[in-house]
Structure formats: C-alpha cells, structure tokens
Short mmCIF file of N, CA and C in Angstrom, two decimals:
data_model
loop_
_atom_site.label_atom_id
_atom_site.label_comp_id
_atom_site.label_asym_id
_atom_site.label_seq_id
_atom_site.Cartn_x
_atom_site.Cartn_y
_atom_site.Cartn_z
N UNK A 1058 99.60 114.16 88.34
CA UNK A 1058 98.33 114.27 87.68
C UNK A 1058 97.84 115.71 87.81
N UNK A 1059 97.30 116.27 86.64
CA UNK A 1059 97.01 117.49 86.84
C UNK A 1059 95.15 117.66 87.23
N UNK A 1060 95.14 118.76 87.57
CA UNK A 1060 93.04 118.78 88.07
C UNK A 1060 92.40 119.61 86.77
N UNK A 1061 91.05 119.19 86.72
CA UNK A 1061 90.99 120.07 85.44
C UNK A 1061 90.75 121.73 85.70
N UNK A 1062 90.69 122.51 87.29
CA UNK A 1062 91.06 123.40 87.52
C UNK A 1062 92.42 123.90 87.10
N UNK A 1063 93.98 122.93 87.25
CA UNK A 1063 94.84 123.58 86.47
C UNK A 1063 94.75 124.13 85.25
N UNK A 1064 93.88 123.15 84.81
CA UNK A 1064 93.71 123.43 82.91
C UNK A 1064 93.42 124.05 83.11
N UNK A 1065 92.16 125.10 83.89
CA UNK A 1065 91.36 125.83 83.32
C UNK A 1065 92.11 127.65 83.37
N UNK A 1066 92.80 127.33 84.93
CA UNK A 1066 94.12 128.60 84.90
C UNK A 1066 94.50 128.81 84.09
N UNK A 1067 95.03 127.72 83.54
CA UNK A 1067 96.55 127.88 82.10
C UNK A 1067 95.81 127.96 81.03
N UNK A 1068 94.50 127.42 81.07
CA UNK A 1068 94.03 128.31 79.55
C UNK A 1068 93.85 129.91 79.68
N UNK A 1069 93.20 130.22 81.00
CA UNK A 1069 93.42 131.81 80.75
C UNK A 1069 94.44 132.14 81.04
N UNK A 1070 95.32 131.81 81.35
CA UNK A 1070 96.64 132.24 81.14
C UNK A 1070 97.67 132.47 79.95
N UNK A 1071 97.15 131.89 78.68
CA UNK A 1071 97.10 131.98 77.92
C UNK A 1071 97.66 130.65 77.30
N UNK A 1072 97.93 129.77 78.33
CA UNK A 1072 98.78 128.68 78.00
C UNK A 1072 98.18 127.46 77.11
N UNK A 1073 96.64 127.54 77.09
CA UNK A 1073 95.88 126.49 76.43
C UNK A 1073 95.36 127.06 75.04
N UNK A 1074 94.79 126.24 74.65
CA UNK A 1074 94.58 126.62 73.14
C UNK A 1074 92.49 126.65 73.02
N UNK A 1075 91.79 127.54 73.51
CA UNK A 1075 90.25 127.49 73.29
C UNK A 1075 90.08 128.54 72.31
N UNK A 1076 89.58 127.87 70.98
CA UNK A 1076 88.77 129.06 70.04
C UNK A 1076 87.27 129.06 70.11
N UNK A 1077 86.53 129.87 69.78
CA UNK A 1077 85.40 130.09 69.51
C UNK A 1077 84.97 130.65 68.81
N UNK A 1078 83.60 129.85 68.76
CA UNK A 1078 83.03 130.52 67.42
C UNK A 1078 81.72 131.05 67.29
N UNK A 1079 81.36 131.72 66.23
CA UNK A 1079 79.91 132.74 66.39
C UNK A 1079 79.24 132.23 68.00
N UNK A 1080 78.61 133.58 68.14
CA UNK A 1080 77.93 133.43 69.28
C UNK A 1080 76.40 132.78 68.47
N UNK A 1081 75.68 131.91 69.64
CA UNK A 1081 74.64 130.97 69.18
C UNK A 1081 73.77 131.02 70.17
N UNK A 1082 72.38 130.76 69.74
CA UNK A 1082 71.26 130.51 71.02
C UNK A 1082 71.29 129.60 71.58
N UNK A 1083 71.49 129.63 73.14
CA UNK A 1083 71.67 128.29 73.86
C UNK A 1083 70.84 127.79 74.00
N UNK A 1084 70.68 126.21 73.65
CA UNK A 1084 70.31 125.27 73.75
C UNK A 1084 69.57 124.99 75.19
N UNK A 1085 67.65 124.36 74.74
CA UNK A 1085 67.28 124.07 75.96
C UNK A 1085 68.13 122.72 77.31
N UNK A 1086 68.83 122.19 76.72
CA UNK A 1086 69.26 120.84 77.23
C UNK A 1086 70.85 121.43 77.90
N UNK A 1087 70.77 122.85 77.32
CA UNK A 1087 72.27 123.64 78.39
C UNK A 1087 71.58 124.19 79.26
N UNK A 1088 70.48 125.35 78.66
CA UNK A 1088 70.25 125.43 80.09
C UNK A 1088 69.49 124.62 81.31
N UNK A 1089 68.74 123.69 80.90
CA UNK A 1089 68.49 122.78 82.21
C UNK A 1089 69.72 122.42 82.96
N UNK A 1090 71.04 121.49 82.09
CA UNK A 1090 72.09 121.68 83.01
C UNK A 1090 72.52 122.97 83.78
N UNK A 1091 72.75 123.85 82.95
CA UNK A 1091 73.31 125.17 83.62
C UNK A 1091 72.40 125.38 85.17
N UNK A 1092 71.26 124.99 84.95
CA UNK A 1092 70.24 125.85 86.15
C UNK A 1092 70.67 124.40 86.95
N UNK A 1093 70.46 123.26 86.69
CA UNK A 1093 70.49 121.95 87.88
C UNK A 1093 71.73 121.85 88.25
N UNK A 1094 72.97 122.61 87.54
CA UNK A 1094 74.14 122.62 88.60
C UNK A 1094 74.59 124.03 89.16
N UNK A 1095 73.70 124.80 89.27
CA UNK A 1095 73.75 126.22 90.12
C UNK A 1095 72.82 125.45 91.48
N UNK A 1096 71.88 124.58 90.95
CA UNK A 1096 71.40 124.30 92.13
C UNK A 1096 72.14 123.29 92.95
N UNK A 1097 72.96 122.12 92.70
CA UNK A 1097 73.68 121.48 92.95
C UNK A 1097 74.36 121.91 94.45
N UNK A 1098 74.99 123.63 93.16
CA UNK A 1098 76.00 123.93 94.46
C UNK A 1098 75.75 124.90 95.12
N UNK A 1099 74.07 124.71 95.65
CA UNK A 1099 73.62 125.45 96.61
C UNK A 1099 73.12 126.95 96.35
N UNK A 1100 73.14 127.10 95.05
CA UNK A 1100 72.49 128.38 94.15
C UNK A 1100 71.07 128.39 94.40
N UNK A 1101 70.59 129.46 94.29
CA UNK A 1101 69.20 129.97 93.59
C UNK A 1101 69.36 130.12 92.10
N UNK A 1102 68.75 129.15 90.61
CA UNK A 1102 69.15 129.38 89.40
C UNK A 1102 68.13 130.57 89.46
N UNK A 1103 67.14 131.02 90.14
CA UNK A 1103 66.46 132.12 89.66
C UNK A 1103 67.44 133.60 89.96
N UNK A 1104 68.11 133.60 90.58
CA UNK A 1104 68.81 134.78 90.94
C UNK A 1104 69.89 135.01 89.99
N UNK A 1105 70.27 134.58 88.89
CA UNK A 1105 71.14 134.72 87.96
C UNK A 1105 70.76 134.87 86.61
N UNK A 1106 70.90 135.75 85.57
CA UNK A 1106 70.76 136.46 84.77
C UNK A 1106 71.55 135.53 83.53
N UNK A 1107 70.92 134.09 83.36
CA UNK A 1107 71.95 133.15 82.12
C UNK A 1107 71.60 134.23 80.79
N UNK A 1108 73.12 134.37 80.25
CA UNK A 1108 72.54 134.76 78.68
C UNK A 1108 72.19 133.36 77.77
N UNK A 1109 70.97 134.27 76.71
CA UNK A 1109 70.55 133.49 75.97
C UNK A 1109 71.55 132.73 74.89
N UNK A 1110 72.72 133.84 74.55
CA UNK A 1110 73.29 133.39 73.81
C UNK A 1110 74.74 132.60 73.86
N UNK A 1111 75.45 132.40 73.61
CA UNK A 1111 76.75 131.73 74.18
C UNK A 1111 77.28 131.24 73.09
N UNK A 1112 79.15 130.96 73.48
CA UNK A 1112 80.00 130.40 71.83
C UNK A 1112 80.28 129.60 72.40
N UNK A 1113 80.70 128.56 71.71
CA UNK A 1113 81.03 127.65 72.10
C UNK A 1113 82.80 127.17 71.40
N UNK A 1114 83.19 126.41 72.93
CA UNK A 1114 84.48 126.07 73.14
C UNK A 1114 84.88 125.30 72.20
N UNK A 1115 86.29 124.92 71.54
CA UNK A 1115 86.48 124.00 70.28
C UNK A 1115 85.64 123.66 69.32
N UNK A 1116 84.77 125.28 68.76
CA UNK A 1116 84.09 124.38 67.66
C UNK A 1116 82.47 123.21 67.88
N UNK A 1117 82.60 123.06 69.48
CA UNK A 1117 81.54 122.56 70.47
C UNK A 1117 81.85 120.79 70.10
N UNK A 1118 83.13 120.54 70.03
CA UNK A 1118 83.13 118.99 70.21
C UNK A 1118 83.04 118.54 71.68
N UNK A 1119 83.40 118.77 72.28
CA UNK A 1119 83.63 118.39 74.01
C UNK A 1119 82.15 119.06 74.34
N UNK A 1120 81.48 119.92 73.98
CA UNK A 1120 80.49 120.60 74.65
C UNK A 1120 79.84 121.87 75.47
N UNK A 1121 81.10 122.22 75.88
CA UNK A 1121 81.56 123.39 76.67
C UNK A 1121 81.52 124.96 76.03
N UNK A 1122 80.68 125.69 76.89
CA UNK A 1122 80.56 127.04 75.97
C UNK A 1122 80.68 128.06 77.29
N UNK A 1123 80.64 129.31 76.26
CA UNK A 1123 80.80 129.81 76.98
C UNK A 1123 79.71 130.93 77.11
N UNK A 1124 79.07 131.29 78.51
CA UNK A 1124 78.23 132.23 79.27
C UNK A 1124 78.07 133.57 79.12
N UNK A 1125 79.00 134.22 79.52
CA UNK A 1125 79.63 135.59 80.17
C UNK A 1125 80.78 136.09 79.34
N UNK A 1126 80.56 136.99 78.35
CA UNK A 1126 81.84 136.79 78.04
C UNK A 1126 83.15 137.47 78.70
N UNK A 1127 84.40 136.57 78.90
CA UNK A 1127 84.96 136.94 80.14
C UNK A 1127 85.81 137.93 80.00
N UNK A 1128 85.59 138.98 78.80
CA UNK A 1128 86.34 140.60 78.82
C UNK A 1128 85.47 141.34 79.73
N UNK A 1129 83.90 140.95 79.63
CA UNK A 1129 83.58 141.28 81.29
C UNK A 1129 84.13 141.52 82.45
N UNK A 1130 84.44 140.31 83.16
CA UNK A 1130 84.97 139.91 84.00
C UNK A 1130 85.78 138.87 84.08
N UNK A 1131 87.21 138.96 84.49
CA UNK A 1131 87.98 137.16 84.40
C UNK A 1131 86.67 135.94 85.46
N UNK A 1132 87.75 135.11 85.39
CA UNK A 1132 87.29 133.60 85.85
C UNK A 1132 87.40 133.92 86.94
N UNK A 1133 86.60 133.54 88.00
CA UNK A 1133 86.82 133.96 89.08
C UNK A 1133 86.53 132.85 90.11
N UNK A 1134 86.33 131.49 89.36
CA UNK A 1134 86.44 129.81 90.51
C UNK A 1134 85.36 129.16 89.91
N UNK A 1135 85.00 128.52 90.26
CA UNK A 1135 83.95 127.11 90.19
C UNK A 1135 83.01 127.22 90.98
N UNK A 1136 81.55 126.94 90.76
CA UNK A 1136 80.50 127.01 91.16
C UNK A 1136 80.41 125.22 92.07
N UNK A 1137 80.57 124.30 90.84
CA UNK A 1137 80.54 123.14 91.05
C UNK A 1137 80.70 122.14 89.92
N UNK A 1138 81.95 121.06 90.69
CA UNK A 1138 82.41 119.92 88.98
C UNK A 1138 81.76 118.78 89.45
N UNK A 1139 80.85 118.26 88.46
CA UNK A 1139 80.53 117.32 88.32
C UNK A 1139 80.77 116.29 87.32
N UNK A 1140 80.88 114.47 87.46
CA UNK A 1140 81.15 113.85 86.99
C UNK A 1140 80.03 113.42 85.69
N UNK A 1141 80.11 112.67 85.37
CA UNK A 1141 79.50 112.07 83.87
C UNK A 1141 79.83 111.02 83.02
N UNK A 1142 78.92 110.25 82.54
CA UNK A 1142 79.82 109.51 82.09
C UNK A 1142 79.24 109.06 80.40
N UNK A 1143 80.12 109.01 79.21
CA UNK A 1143 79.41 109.38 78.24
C UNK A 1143 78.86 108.23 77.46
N UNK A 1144 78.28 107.95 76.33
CA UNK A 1144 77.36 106.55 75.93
C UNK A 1144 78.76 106.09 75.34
N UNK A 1145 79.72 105.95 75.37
CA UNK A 1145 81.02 105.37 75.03
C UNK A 1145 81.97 104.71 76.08
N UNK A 1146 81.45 104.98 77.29
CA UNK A 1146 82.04 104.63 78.53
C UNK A 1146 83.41 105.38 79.46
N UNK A 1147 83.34 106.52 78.61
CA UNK A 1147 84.63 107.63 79.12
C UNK A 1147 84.44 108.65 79.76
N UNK A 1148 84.84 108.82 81.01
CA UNK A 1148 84.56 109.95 82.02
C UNK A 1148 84.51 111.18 81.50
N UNK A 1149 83.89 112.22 81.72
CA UNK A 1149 83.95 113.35 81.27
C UNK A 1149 83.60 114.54 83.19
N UNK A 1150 84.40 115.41 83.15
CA UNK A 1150 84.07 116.67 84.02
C UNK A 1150 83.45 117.40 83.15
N UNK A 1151 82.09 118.05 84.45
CA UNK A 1151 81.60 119.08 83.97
C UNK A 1151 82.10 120.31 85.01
N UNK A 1152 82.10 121.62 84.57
CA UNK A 1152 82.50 122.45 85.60
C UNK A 1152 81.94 123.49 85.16
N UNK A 1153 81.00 123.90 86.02
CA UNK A 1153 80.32 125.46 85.98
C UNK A 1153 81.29 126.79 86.50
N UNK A 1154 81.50 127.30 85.90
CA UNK A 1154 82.69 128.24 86.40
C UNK A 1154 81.79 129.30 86.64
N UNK A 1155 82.48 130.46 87.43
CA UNK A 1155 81.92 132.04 87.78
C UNK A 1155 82.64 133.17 87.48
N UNK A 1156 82.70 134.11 86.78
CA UNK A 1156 83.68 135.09 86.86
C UNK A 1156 84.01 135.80 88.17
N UNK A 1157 84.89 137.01 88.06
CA UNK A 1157 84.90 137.75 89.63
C UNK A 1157 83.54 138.56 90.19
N UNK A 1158 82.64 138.75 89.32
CA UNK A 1158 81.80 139.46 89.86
C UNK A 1158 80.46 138.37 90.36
N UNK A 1159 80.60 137.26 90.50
CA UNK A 1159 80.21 135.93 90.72
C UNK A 1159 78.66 135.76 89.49
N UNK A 1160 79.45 135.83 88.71
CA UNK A 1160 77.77 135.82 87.06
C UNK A 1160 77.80 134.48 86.79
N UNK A 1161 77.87 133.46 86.05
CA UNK A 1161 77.81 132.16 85.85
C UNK A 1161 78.64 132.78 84.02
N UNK A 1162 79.98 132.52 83.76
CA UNK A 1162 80.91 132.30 83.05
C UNK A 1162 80.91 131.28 81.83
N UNK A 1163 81.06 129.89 82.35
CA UNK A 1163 81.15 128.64 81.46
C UNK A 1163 80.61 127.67 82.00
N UNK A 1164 80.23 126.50 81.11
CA UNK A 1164 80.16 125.50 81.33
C UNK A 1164 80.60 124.63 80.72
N UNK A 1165 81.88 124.39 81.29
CA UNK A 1165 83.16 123.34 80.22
C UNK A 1165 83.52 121.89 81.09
N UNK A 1166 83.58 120.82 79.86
CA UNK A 1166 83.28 119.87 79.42
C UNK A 1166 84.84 119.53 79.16
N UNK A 1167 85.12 118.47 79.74
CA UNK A 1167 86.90 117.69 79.84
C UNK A 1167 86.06 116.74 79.61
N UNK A 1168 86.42 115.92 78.61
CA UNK A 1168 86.60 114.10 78.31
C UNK A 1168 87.75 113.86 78.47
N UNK A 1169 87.76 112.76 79.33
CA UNK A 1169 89.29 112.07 79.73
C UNK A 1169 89.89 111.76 78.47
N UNK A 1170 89.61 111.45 77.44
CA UNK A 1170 90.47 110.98 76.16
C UNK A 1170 90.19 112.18 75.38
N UNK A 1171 89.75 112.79 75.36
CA UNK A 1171 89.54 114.51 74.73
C UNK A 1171 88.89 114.26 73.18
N UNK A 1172 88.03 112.95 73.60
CA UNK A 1172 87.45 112.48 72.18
C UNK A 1172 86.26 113.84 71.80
N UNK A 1173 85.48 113.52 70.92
CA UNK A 1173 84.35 114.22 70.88
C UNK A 1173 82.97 113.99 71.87
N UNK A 1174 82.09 114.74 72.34
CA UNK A 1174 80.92 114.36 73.02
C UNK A 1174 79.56 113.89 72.78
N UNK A 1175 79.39 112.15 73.13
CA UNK A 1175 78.74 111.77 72.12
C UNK A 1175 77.22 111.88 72.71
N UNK A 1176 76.93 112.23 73.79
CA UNK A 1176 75.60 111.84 74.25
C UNK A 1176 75.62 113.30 75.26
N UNK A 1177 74.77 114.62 75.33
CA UNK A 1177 74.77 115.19 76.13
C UNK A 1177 74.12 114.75 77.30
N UNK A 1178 74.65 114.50 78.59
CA UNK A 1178 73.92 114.84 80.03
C UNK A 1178 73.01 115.22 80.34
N UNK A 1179 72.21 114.42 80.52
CA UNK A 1179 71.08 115.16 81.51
C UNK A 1179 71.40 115.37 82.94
N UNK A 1180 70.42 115.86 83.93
CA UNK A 1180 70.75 116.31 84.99
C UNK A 1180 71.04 115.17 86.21
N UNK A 1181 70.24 114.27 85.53
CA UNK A 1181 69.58 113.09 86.49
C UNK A 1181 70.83 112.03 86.14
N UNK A 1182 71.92 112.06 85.09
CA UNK A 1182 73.63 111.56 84.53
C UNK A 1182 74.73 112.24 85.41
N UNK A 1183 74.59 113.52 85.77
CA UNK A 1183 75.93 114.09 86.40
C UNK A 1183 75.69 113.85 88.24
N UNK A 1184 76.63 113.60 88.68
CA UNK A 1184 76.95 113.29 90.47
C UNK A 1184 78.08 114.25 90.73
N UNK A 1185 77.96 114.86 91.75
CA UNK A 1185 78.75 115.87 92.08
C UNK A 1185 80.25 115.51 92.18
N UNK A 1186 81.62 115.94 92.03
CA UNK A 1186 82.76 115.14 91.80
C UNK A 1186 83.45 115.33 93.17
N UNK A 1187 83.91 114.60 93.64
CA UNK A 1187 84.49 114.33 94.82
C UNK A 1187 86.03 113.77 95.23
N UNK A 1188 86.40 114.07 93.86
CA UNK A 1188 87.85 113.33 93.97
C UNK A 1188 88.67 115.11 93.52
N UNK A 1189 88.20 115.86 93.83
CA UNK A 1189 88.24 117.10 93.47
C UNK A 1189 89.16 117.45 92.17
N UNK A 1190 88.57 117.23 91.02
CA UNK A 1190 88.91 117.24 89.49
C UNK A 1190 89.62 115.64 89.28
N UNK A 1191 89.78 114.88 90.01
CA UNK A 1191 90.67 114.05 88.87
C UNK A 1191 89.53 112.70 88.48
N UNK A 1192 89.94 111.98 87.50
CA UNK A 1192 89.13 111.55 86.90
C UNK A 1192 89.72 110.15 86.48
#
C-alpha cells in the first residue's frame, strides 16, 4: 500500500500527472481550513503570510490547490494530514504541505476512489490522521 506522502514525492518528481490552472482568489471556506489545520499542527495561523491567490490542482475536482508557488521553494514535508469523510461516504486525505523555507505550499485533497469532491470540509469534518496516510 502506498501513503499519500509517496504520491506526493513522485508527483514532484515528476512521476505524477498535476496540471493547473489560472491562478484564482481563494476561497473563504479554504482559508478557514488552511488556518484550522496550521492550528491543528501546533501553528500560529497568524504568523504565516497565506496568499490570496492560488491554482488549483486537476482543474479543482479533488479540491486541492495550490499556495506558494513551488519555483519558490520545493516541498519541503507536511504540516499535518487529516482525515474526512465526503457526503458520498468515501474517505478523502487532507494534507497541508510546507515548502523548504517552511511557508504553507498546498493544500491537497486524495479521495480514495479519486472521484470528484462533492461536499467541501469544514473544520469541525476533518480529525487528525493517525494511520499515517493510509486510508
């Protein structure tokens, strides 16, 4: 079984397939997540500089966009993955990633069946994941 940390290597590695598209104003209902899982994993969300704007991953079916853009800085680990579960009954990871200069990167979105995302998360929906990525 793979973790969705492997995925997330082998996509910058070049091995996965993420396009994106126009950069867009992020959404109030991203950033409440974005800030309630910096706090999660023991962050101050006030000490971080979220951009307003962000692209989003596949077109934004799964949900997942992206922060920072990472010619900045590469990926540089996980803040904190949390679980979810969507109004269809299919697990989904969330994972706040960080680049190397520790900025807040992404916030990407794995559905176990890699369907589309039908109900976004609120804060008070995601539990911290503990089976460390698998699902």
């Amino acid at each position: 079984m793979i973790t969705f940390a492997e995925i997330k290597i082998q996509s910058f590695q070049g091995i996965g397939n993420h396009t994106m598209s126009k950069r867009r104003e992020i959404r109030e209902e991203e950033m409440i997540l974005v800030k309630h899982l910096l706090t999660l994993a023991g962050e101050d969300p006030e000490k971080y500089e979220i951009s307003t704007s962000v692209d989003e991953y596949e077109g934004g079916k799964m949900g997942s966009i992206n922060i920072t853009d990472d010619k900045k800085a590469p990926y540089g680990g996980d803040f904190v993955q949390v679980n979810y579960i969507d109004s269809d009954d299919t697990p989904v990871v969330i994972t706040l990633t960080k680049n190397t200069l520790g900025e807040v990167l992404d916030m990407d979105f794995w559905k176990k069946d890699f369907s589309k995302l039908l109900r976004y998360p609120k804060p008070e929906q995601v539990e911290i994941n503990d089976k460390q990525g698998f699902i």
